Amino acid sequence: MSNPNVDVLNDVTKTLIDSQKGYEKVCEIADEDHGLRSKFLSLAAERKDLISAFQARVSEYGAEPVTSGGVGGSLHRAWADFTSLFEDDEKAALEAVDDGEDYLGDKIEKKLKNEDLDQATVDLLRRAQASARYGEKFADHLS
């Protein structure tokens, strides 16, 4: 029988990895004149810390943590790459960040409804959700 904490943590970790890669991608085109690159690097580093915390918790359960993102994230990044060919790169990047953060926040919200999760998992999920909502507000403010 699988552990619901491990299943949830690993599933969200995939999306966190996609999010980190997304922020790193945005850094490649962000305008440093507005300080955006450093802000996106900071958000990518925050995601890396969350990924490490999620993976450590999965390991504490004696399970194998995931180390790569999901297919959906790859498709989303490919779509963002494609749309940026036709739009202002920074605008397309901000929209992709906004969409990704909204997706992550909503995904975590659904996972928090699982009543079989222990408090440590819930705390990690809430931390990740707060980060996603902050990233979404940041992207909204800039676009």
PDB file of C-alpha atoms in Angstrom:
ATOM      1  CA  MET A   1       0.000   0.000   0.000  1.00  0.00           C
ATOM      2  CA  SER A   2       1.380   3.395  -0.925  1.00  0.00           C
ATOM      3  CA  ASN A   3       1.814   6.264   1.474  1.00  0.00           C
ATOM      4  CA  PRO A   4      -0.466   9.206   0.548  1.00  0.00           C
ATOM      5  CA  ASN A   5       2.141  11.648   1.868  1.00  0.00           C
ATOM      6  CA  VAL A   6       4.784  10.268  -0.500  1.00  0.00           C
ATOM      7  CA  ASP A   7       2.391  10.247  -3.445  1.00  0.00           C
ATOM      8  CA  VAL A   8       1.358  13.860  -2.882  1.00  0.00           C
ATOM      9  CA  LEU A   9       4.863  15.119  -2.164  1.00  0.00           C
ATOM     10  CA  ASN A  10       6.329  13.433  -5.236  1.00  0.00           C
ATOM     11  CA  ASP A  11       3.528  14.679  -7.464  1.00  0.00           C
ATOM     12  CA  VAL A  12       3.950  18.284  -6.319  1.00  0.00           C
ATOM     13  CA  THR A  13       7.747  17.960  -6.527  1.00  0.00           C
ATOM     14  CA  LYS A  14       7.437  17.325 -10.273  1.00  0.00           C
ATOM     15  CA  THR A  15       5.567  20.597 -10.668  1.00  0.00           C
ATOM     16  CA  LEU A  16       8.042  22.445  -8.438  1.00  0.00           C
ATOM     17  CA  ILE A  17      10.872  21.181 -10.652  1.00  0.00           C
ATOM     18  CA  ASP A  18       8.990  22.424 -13.719  1.00  0.00           C
ATOM     19  CA  SER A  19       8.486  25.764 -11.982  1.00  0.00           C
ATOM     20  CA  GLN A  20      12.172  26.086 -11.144  1.00  0.00           C
ATOM     21  CA  LYS A  21      13.088  25.331 -14.764  1.00  0.00           C
ATOM     22  CA  GLY A  22      10.503  27.858 -15.892  1.00  0.00           C
ATOM     23  CA  TYR A  23      12.037  30.593 -13.751  1.00  0.00           C
ATOM     24  CA  GLU A  24      15.487  29.718 -15.056  1.00  0.00           C
ATOM     25  CA  LYS A  25      14.144  29.940 -18.616  1.00  0.00           C
ATOM     26  CA  VAL A  26      12.611  33.350 -17.905  1.00  0.00           C
ATOM     27  CA  CYS A  27      15.985  34.517 -16.553  1.00  0.00           C
ATOM     28  CA  GLU A  28      17.461  33.963 -19.998  1.00  0.00           C
ATOM     29  CA  ILE A  29      15.252  36.667 -21.513  1.00  0.00           C
ATOM     30  CA  ALA A  30      14.441  38.929 -18.555  1.00  0.00           C
ATOM     31  CA  ASP A  31      15.565  42.538 -18.718  1.00  0.00           C
ATOM     32  CA  GLU A  32      18.170  43.188 -16.028  1.00  0.00           C
ATOM     33  CA  ASP A  33      17.546  46.934 -16.312  1.00  0.00           C
ATOM     34  CA  HIS A  34      14.359  46.411 -14.336  1.00  0.00           C
ATOM     35  CA  GLY A  35      15.930  43.998 -11.876  1.00  0.00           C
ATOM     36  CA  LEU A  36      13.766  41.169 -13.166  1.00  0.00           C
ATOM     37  CA  ARG A  37      16.555  38.683 -13.774  1.00  0.00           C
ATOM     38  CA  SER A  38      17.741  38.839 -10.171  1.00  0.00           C
ATOM     39  CA  LYS A  39      14.153  38.496  -8.900  1.00  0.00           C
ATOM     40  CA  PHE A  40      13.522  35.451 -11.093  1.00  0.00           C
ATOM     41  CA  LEU A  41      16.838  33.930  -9.990  1.00  0.00           C
ATOM     42  CA  SER A  42      15.708  34.425  -6.397  1.00  0.00           C
ATOM     43  CA  LEU A  43      12.392  32.714  -7.109  1.00  0.00           C
ATOM     44  CA  ALA A  44      14.205  29.825  -8.853  1.00  0.00           C
ATOM     45  CA  ALA A  45      16.438  29.429  -5.801  1.00  0.00           C
ATOM     46  CA  GLU A  46      13.382  29.420  -3.532  1.00  0.00           C
ATOM     47  CA  ARG A  47      11.890  26.628  -5.653  1.00  0.00           C
ATOM     48  CA  LYS A  48      15.132  24.686  -5.417  1.00  0.00           C
ATOM     49  CA  ASP A  49      14.912  24.926  -1.617  1.00  0.00           C
ATOM     50  CA  LEU A  50      11.299  23.707  -1.690  1.00  0.00           C
ATOM     51  CA  ILE A  51      12.250  20.808  -3.961  1.00  0.00           C
ATOM     52  CA  SER A  52      15.005  19.804  -1.532  1.00  0.00           C
ATOM     53  CA  ALA A  53      12.590  19.966   1.413  1.00  0.00           C
ATOM     54  CA  PHE A  54       9.980  17.868  -0.412  1.00  0.00           C
ATOM     55  CA  GLN A  55      12.590  15.305  -1.478  1.00  0.00           C
ATOM     56  CA  ALA A  56      14.035  15.095   2.031  1.00  0.00           C
ATOM     57  CA  ARG A  57      10.580  14.458   3.480  1.00  0.00           C
ATOM     58  CA  VAL A  58       9.919  11.685   0.949  1.00  0.00           C
ATOM     59  CA  SER A  59      13.273  10.121   1.898  1.00  0.00           C
ATOM     60  CA  GLU A  60      12.287  10.288   5.579  1.00  0.00           C
ATOM     61  CA  TYR A  61       9.314   8.091   4.681  1.00  0.00           C
ATOM     62  CA  GLY A  62      11.783   5.568   3.230  1.00  0.00           C
ATOM     63  CA  ALA A  63      10.644   6.227  -0.326  1.00  0.00           C
ATOM     64  CA  GLU A  64      12.418   7.374  -3.471  1.00  0.00           C
ATOM     65  CA  PRO A  65      11.932  11.092  -4.229  1.00  0.00           C
ATOM     66  CA  VAL A  66      11.325  12.189  -7.822  1.00  0.00           C
ATOM     67  CA  THR A  67      14.131  14.108  -9.483  1.00  0.00           C
ATOM     68  CA  SER A  68      12.565  15.317 -12.723  1.00  0.00           C
ATOM     69  CA  GLY A  69       9.560  17.350 -13.740  1.00  0.00           C
ATOM     70  CA  GLY A  70       6.366  16.204 -15.329  1.00  0.00           C
ATOM     71  CA  VAL A  71       5.329  15.924 -18.953  1.00  0.00           C
ATOM     72  CA  GLY A  72       2.875  18.786 -18.523  1.00  0.00           C
ATOM     73  CA  GLY A  73       5.671  21.154 -17.539  1.00  0.00           C
ATOM     74  CA  SER A  74       7.704  20.226 -20.586  1.00  0.00           C
ATOM     75  CA  LEU A  75       4.707  20.863 -22.796  1.00  0.00           C
ATOM     76  CA  HIS A  76       4.014  24.176 -21.073  1.00  0.00           C
ATOM     77  CA  ARG A  77       7.647  25.291 -21.527  1.00  0.00           C
ATOM     78  CA  ALA A  78       7.549  24.273 -25.196  1.00  0.00           C
ATOM     79  CA  TRP A  79       4.357  26.290 -25.668  1.00  0.00           C
ATOM     80  CA  ALA A  80       5.933  29.296 -23.919  1.00  0.00           C
ATOM     81  CA  ASP A  81       8.966  28.976 -26.218  1.00  0.00           C
ATOM     82  CA  PHE A  82       6.678  28.829 -29.254  1.00  0.00           C
ATOM     83  CA  THR A  83       4.522  31.788 -28.248  1.00  0.00           C
ATOM     84  CA  SER A  84       7.566  33.906 -27.435  1.00  0.00           C
ATOM     85  CA  LEU A  85       8.510  33.714 -31.128  1.00  0.00           C
ATOM     86  CA  PHE A  86       5.406  35.760 -31.918  1.00  0.00           C
ATOM     87  CA  GLU A  87       5.209  38.087 -28.940  1.00  0.00           C
ATOM     88  CA  ASP A  88       7.439  40.307 -26.923  1.00  0.00           C
ATOM     89  CA  ASP A  89       9.650  37.761 -25.129  1.00  0.00           C
ATOM     90  CA  GLU A  90       9.344  39.286 -21.682  1.00  0.00           C
ATOM     91  CA  LYS A  91       5.564  39.573 -21.891  1.00  0.00           C
ATOM     92  CA  ALA A  92       5.204  35.947 -23.017  1.00  0.00           C
ATOM     93  CA  ALA A  93       7.556  34.842 -20.252  1.00  0.00           C
ATOM     94  CA  LEU A  94       5.550  36.682 -17.587  1.00  0.00           C
ATOM     95  CA  GLU A  95       2.327  35.154 -18.856  1.00  0.00           C
ATOM     96  CA  ALA A  96       3.903  31.700 -18.735  1.00  0.00           C
ATOM     97  CA  VAL A  97       5.072  32.331 -15.156  1.00  0.00           C
ATOM     98  CA  ASP A  98       1.610  33.548 -14.174  1.00  0.00           C
ATOM     99  CA  ASP A  99      -0.054  30.489 -15.716  1.00  0.00           C
ATOM    100  CA  GLY A 100       2.454  28.121 -14.119  1.00  0.00           C
ATOM    101  CA  GLU A 101       2.102  29.638 -10.667  1.00  0.00           C
ATOM    102  CA  ASP A 102      -1.677  29.544 -10.901  1.00  0.00           C
ATOM    103  CA  TYR A 103      -1.500  25.876 -11.901  1.00  0.00           C
ATOM    104  CA  LEU A 104       0.885  25.051  -9.034  1.00  0.00           C
ATOM    105  CA  GLY A 105      -1.218  26.891  -6.445  1.00  0.00           C
ATOM    106  CA  ASP A 106      -4.422  25.202  -7.595  1.00  0.00           C
ATOM    107  CA  LYS A 107      -2.770  21.789  -7.670  1.00  0.00           C
ATOM    108  CA  ILE A 108      -1.568  22.202  -4.096  1.00  0.00           C
ATOM    109  CA  GLU A 109      -4.998  23.418  -3.003  1.00  0.00           C
ATOM    110  CA  LYS A 110      -6.508  20.171  -4.287  1.00  0.00           C
ATOM    111  CA  LYS A 111      -3.811  18.092  -2.574  1.00  0.00           C
ATOM    112  CA  LEU A 112      -4.493  19.832   0.753  1.00  0.00           C
ATOM    113  CA  LYS A 113      -8.011  18.379   0.711  1.00  0.00           C
ATOM    114  CA  ASN A 114      -6.543  14.908   1.277  1.00  0.00           C
ATOM    115  CA  GLU A 115      -7.363  14.132   4.906  1.00  0.00           C
ATOM    116  CA  ASP A 116      -4.780  11.324   5.086  1.00  0.00           C
ATOM    117  CA  LEU A 117      -1.808  13.718   5.049  1.00  0.00           C
ATOM    118  CA  ASP A 118       0.246  14.270   8.163  1.00  0.00           C
ATOM    119  CA  GLN A 119       0.989  17.738   9.532  1.00  0.00           C
ATOM    120  CA  ALA A 120       4.562  17.854   8.178  1.00  0.00           C
ATOM    121  CA  THR A 121       3.280  17.256   4.651  1.00  0.00           C
ATOM    122  CA  VAL A 122       0.512  19.819   5.064  1.00  0.00           C
ATOM    123  CA  ASP A 123       3.068  22.367   6.305  1.00  0.00           C
ATOM    124  CA  LEU A 124       5.305  21.772   3.274  1.00  0.00           C
ATOM    125  CA  LEU A 125       2.354  22.061   0.924  1.00  0.00           C
ATOM    126  CA  ARG A 126       1.261  25.333   2.509  1.00  0.00           C
ATOM    127  CA  ARG A 127       4.796  26.695   2.207  1.00  0.00           C
ATOM    128  CA  ALA A 128       4.869  25.785  -1.501  1.00  0.00           C
ATOM    129  CA  GLN A 129       1.388  27.201  -2.037  1.00  0.00           C
ATOM    130  CA  ALA A 130       2.378  30.523  -0.459  1.00  0.00           C
ATOM    131  CA  SER A 131       5.397  30.637  -2.761  1.00  0.00           C
ATOM    132  CA  ALA A 132       3.224  29.931  -5.818  1.00  0.00           C
ATOM    133  CA  ARG A 133       0.696  32.609  -4.872  1.00  0.00           C
ATOM    134  CA  TYR A 134       3.517  35.110  -4.339  1.00  0.00           C
ATOM    135  CA  GLY A 135       4.994  34.250  -7.752  1.00  0.00           C
ATOM    136  CA  GLU A 136       1.595  34.627  -9.372  1.00  0.00           C
ATOM    137  CA  LYS A 137       1.041  38.061  -7.787  1.00  0.00           C
ATOM    138  CA  PHE A 138       4.545  39.132  -8.836  1.00  0.00           C
ATOM    139  CA  ALA A 139       3.916  38.088 -12.443  1.00  0.00           C
ATOM    140  CA  ASP A 140       0.466  39.747 -12.434  1.00  0.00           C
ATOM    141  CA  HIS A 141       1.981  42.979 -11.161  1.00  0.00           C
ATOM    142  CA  LEU A 142       4.521  43.048 -13.984  1.00  0.00           C
ATOM    143  CA  SER A 143       2.259  42.058 -16.869  1.00  0.00           C
TER     144      SER A 143
END
